[in-house]
Coordinates of C-alpha atoms and ligand atoms in Angstrom, one line a residue:
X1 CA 119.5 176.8 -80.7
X2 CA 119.3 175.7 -84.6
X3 CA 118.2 178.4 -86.9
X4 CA 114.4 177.6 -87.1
X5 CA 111.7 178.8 -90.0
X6 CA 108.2 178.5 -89.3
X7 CA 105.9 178.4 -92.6
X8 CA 102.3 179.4 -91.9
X9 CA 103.2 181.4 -88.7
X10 CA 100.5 184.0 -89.4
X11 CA 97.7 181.1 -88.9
X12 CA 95.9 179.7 -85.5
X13 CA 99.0 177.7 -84.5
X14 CA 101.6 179.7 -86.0
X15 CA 101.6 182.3 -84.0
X16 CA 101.7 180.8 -80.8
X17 CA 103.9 178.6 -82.0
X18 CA 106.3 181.6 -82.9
X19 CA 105.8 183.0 -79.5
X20 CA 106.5 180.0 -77.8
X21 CA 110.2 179.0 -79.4
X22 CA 111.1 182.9 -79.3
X23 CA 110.2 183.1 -75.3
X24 CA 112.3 179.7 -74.7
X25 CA 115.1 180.5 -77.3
X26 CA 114.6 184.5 -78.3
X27 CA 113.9 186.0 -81.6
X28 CA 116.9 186.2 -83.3
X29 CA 117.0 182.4 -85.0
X30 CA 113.0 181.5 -84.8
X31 CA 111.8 183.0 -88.4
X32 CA 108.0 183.2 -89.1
X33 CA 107.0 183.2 -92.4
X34 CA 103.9 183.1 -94.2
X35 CA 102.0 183.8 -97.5
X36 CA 101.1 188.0 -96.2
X37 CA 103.0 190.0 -97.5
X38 CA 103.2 192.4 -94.8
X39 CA 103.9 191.0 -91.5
X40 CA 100.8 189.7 -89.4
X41 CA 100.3 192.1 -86.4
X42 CA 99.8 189.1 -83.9
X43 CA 103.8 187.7 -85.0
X44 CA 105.0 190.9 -83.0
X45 CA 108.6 191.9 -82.6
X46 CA 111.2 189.4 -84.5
X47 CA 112.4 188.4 -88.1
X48 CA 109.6 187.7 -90.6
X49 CA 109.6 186.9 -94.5
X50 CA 107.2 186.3 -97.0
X51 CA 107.3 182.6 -98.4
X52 CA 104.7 180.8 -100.8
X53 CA 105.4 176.8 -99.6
X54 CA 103.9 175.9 -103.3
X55 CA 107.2 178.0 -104.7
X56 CA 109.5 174.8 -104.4
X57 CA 112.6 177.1 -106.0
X58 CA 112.0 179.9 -103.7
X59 CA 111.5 178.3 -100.5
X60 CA 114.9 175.8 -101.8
X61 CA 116.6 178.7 -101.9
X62 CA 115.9 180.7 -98.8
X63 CA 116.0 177.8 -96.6
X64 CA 119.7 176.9 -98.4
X65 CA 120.7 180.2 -98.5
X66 CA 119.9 180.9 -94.8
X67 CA 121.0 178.1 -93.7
X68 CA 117.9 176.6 -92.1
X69 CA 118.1 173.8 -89.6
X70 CA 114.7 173.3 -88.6
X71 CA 111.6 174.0 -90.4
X72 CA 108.0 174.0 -89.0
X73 CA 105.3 173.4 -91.9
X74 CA 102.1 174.9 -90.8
X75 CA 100.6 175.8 -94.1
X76 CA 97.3 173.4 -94.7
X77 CA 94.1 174.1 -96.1
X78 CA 92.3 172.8 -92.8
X79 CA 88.8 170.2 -93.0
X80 CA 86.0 172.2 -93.9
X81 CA 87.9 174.3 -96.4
X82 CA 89.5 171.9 -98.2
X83 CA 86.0 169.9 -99.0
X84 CA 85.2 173.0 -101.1
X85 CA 88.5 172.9 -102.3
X86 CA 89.8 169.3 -102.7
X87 CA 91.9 169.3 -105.8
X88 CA 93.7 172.9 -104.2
X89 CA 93.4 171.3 -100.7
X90 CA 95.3 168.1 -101.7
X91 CA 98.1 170.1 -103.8
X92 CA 98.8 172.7 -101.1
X93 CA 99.0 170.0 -98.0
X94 CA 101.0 167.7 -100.1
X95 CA 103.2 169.6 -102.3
X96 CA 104.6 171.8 -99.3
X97 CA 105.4 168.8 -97.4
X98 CA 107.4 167.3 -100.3
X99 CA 109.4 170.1 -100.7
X100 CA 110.3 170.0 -97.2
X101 CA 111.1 165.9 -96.6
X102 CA 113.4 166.8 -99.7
X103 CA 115.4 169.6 -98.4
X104 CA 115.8 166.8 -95.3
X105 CA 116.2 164.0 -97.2
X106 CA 119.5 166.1 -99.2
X107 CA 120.5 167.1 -95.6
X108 CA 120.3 170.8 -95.4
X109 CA 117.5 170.6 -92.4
X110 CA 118.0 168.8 -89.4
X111 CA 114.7 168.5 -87.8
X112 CA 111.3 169.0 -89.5
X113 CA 107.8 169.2 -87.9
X114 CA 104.4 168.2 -89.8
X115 CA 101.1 168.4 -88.0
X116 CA 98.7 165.3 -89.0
X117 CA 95.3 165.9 -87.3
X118 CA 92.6 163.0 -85.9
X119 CA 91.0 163.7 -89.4
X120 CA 93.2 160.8 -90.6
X121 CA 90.3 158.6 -88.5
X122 CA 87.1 157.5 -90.7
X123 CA 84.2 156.3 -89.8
X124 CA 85.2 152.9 -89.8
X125 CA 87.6 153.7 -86.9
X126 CA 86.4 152.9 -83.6
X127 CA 85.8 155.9 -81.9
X128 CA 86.1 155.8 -78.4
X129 CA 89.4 156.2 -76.9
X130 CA 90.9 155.3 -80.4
X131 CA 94.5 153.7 -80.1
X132 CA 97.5 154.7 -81.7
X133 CA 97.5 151.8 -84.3
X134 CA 93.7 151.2 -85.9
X135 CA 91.5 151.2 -88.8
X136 CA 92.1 154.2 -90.6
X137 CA 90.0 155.2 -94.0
X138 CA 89.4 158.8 -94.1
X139 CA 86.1 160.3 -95.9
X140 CA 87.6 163.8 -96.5
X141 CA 90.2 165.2 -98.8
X142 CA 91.8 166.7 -95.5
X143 CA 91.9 163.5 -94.1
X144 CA 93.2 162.0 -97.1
X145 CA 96.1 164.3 -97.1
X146 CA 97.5 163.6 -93.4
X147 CA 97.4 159.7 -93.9
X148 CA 99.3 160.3 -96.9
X149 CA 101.2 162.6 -95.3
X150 CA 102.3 160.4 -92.4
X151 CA 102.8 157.5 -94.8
X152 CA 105.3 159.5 -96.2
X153 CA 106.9 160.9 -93.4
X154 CA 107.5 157.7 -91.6
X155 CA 109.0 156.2 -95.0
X156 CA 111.4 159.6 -95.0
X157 CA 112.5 158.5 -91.8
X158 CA 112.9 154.8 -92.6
X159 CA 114.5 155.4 -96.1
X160 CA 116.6 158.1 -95.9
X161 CA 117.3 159.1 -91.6
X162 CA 115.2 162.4 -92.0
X163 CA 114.3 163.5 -88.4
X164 CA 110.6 164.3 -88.9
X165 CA 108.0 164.2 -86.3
X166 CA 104.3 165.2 -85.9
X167 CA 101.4 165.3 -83.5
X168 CA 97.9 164.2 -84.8
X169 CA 96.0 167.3 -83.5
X170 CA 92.8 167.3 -81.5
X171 CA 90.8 170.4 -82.7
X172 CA 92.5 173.5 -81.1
X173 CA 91.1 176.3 -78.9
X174 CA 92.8 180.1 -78.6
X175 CA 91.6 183.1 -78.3
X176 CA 94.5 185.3 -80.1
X177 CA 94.2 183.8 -83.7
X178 CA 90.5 183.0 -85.5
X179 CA 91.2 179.4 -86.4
X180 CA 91.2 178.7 -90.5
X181 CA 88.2 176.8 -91.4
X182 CA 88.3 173.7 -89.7
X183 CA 84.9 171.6 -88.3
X184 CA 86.0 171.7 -84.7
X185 CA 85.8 176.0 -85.3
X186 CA 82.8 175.8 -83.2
X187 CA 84.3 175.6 -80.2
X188 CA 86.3 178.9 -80.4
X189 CA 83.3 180.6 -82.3
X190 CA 81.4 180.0 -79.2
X191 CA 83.0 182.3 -76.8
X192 CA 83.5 185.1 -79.4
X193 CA 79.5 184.8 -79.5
X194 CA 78.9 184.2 -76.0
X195 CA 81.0 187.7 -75.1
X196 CA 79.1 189.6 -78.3
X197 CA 75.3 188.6 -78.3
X198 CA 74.9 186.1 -75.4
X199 CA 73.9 183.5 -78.1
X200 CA 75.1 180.7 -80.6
X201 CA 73.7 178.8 -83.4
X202 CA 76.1 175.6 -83.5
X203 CA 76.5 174.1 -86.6
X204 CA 77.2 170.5 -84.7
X205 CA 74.7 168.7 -82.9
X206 CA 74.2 169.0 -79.5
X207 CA 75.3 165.5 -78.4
X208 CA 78.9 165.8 -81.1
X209 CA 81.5 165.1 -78.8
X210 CA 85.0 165.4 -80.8
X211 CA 88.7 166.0 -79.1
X212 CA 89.9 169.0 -78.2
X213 CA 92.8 170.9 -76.6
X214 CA 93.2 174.0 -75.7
X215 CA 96.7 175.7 -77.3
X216 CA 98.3 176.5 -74.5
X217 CA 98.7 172.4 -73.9
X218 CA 99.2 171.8 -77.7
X219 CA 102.1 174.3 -77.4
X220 CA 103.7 172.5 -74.9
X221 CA 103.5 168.9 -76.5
X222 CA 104.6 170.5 -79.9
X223 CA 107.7 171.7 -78.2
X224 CA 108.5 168.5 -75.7
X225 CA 107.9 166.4 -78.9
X226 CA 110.6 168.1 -81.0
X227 CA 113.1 168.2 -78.0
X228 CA 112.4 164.3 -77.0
X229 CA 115.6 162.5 -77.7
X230 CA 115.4 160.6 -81.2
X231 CA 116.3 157.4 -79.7
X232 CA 112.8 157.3 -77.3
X233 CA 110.1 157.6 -80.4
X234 CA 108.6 154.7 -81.4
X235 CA 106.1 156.4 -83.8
X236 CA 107.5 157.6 -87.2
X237 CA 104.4 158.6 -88.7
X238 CA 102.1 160.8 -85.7
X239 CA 101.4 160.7 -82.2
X240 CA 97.7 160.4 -81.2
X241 CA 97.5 163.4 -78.7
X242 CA 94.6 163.5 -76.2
X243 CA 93.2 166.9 -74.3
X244 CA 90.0 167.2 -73.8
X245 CA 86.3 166.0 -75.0
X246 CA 83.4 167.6 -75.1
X247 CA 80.2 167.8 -77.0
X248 CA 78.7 171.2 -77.9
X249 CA 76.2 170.9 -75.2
X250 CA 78.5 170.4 -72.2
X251 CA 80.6 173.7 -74.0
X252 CA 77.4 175.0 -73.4
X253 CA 77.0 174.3 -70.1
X254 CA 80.2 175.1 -69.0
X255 CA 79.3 178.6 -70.4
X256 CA 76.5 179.1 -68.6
X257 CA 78.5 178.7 -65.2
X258 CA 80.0 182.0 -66.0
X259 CA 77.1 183.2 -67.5
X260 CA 73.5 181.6 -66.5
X261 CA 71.6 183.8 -70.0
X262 CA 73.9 182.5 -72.4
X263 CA 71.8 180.3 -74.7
X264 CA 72.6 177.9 -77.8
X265 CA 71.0 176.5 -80.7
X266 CA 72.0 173.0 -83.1
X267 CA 71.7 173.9 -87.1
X268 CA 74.1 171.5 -88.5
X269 CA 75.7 171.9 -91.3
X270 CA 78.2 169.7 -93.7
X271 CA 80.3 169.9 -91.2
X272 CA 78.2 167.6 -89.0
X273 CA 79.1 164.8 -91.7
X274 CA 83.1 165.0 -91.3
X275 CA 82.8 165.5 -87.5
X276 CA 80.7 161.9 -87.3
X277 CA 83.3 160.7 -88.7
X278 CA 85.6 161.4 -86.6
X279 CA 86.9 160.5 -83.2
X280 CA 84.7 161.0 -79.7
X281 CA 88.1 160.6 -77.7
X282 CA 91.6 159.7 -78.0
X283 CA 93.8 157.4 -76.6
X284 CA 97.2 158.9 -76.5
X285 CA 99.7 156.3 -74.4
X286 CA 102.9 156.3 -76.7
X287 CA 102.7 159.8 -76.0
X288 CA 102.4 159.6 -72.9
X289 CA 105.2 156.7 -72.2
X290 CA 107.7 157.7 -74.8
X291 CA 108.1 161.6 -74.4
X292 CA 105.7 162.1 -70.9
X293 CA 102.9 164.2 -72.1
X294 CA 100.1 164.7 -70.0
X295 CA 97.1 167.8 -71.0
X296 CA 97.1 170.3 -68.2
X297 CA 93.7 171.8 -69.3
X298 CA 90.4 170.6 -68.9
X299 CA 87.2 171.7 -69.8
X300 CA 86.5 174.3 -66.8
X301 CA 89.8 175.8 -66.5
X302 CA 90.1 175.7 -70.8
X303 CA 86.4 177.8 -70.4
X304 CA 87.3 180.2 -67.6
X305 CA 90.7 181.1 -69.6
X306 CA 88.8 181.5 -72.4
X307 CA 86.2 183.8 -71.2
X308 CA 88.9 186.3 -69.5
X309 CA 90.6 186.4 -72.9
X310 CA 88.6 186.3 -75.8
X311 CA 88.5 190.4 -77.3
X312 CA 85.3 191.2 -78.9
Ligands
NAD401 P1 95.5 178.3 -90.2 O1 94.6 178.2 -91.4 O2 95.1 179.1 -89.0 O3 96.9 178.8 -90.7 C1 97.6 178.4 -91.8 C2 98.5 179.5 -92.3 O4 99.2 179.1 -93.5 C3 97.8 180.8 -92.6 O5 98.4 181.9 -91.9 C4 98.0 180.9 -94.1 O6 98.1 182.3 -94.5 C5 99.2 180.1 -94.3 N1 99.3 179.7 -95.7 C6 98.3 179.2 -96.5 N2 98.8 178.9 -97.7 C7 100.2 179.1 -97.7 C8 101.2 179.0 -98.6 N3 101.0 178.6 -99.9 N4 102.5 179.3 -98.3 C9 102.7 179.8 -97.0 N5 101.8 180.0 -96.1 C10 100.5 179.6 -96.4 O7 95.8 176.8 -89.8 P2 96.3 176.3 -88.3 O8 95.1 175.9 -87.6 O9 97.3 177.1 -87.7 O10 96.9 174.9 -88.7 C11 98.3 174.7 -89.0 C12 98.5 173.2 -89.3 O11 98.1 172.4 -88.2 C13 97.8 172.7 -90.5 O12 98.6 171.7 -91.1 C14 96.6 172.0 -89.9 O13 96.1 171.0 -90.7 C15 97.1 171.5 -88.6 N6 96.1 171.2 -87.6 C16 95.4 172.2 -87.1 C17 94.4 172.0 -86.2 C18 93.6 173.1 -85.5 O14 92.6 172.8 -84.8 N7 93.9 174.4 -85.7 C19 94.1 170.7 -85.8 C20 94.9 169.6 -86.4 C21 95.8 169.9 -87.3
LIG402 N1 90.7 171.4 -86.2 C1 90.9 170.7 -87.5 C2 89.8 170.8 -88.4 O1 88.7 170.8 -87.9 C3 91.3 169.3 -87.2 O2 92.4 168.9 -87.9 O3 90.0 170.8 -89.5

């Protein structure tokens, strides 16, 4: 196993993300790191340090000085955030990155993994089942930051060998982490309410039906991706990855299986604007003919786990 740092482990994915490589490889060489100073309490047992990615020289130094193989860049200002932020937004998801295709690019890592997101899709992408290769013009500043993103991961690899790979994310569901401020939130929101008052105010539209996935499945693809043998990826940018989609209304539905009171209301917000212009559905077949992916959850069994878990 290469010695492995995770930046933004204390996040949504992070954590799990932490968890997973430590149960397949132990905690000795997978190191979580993130901007808290103290440890985050859902990391658990196994090495953690405190790293600002936007402190080039000191995240340089300890991935030198460590001797770092691998490195995991999860720190991102995420969609709905970052349009309240854009200039920070834009500096924070691009800066890190450079810092990292650099230490690559001089050869001190071997392997590095950048998420992209479907928020690289505009509205001028078609949006059902959208393919791999398409229109893409992105209307947010998060969007605009994981084109550029992939654009410059894919010419790392071409100019200069760097091993770098990445999964555009479907909006992703958990119950152990609150997700950071994206506009697919909703979906986790939902149960947290569900479990604590029975009722939801959605700030989608009913009839919003966006990708999804719930971790457990992102996880997994994460991890095949990075082991898939070099040779067998024909995308040097970001895989489209495809779970599940829904609209907030069938989320509802599915809810009220388990629970026939639970009610919702539609108040959108701003963040109805950036998830119009996203994807309905994905269409994910280089992922699914280069490294085998295939989504084990779908909407029912994603709900019922859910449901079980969620700690109010
Ligand atoms: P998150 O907001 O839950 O976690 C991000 C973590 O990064 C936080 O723990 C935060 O403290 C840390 N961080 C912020 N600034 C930092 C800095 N300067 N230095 C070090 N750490 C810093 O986000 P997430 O949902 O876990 O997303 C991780 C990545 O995956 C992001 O790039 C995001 O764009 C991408 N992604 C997420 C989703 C999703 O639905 N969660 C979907 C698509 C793509
Ligand atoms: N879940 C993310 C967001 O809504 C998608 O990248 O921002």
């Amino acid at each position: 196993m290469r010695k492995t740092l995770i930046i933004g482990a204390g996040g949504q994915i992070g954590t799990e993300l932490t968890a997973g490589l430590r149960l397949k490889w132990g905690s000795e060489l997978i190191i979580a790191s993130d901007l808290k100073t103290s440890k985050p309490e859902a990391l658990g047992e196994g090495p953690y340090v405190t790293l600002d990615i936007m402190d080039r020289e000191a995240v340089r130094k300890y991935v030198i000085d460590e001797k770092i193989e691998v490195v995991y860049l999860l720190a991102a200002l995420l969609s709905a955030t970052a349009e309240k932020q854009p200039d920070f937004a834009w500096k924070l998801n691009m800066e890190g990155l450079f810092t990292i295709l650099d230490l690559a690019k001089e050869g001190h890592l071997k392997q590095v993994f950048w998420p992209s997101s479907i928020a690289v899709f505009g509205p001028t992408t078609p949006r059902d089942m959208t393919p791999q290769f398409t229109v893409m013009e992105p209307s947010t500043v998060y969007g605009i930051s994981k084109q550029a993103g992939e654009r410059w991961c894919a010419y790392y690899n071409a100019k200069f060998g760097v091993d770098v790979r990445s999964l555009r994310y479907p909006g992703l569901i958990s119950y152990k982490t609150p997700p950071g401020g994206g506009t697919t939130d909703y979906a986790v929101d939902i149960f947290y309410q569900a479990k604590r008052s029975g009722s939801y105010s959605c700030f989608l539209s009913e009839d919003t039906a966006l990708p999804m996935m719930f971790m457990d499945d992102a996880i997994r693809a994460t991890l095949m991706l990075m082991e898939a043998p070099r040779e067998n990826l024909r995308i040097e940018s970001s895989y489209n990855l495809a779970g599940i989609s829904f609209t907030p209304k069938e989320l509802a539905e599915e809810i009220q299986k388990h629970d026939p009171n639970f009610s919702i209301a539609y108040t959108p917000d701003f963040r109805q604007g950036i998830a119009d212009s996203w994807p309905r559905s994905i269409d994910d077949t280089y992922a699914t003919e280069d490294w085998h992916w295939s989504a084990e959850y779908n909407l029912a069994r994603m709900t019922q786990v859910m449901l079980e878990n969620v700690k109010i």
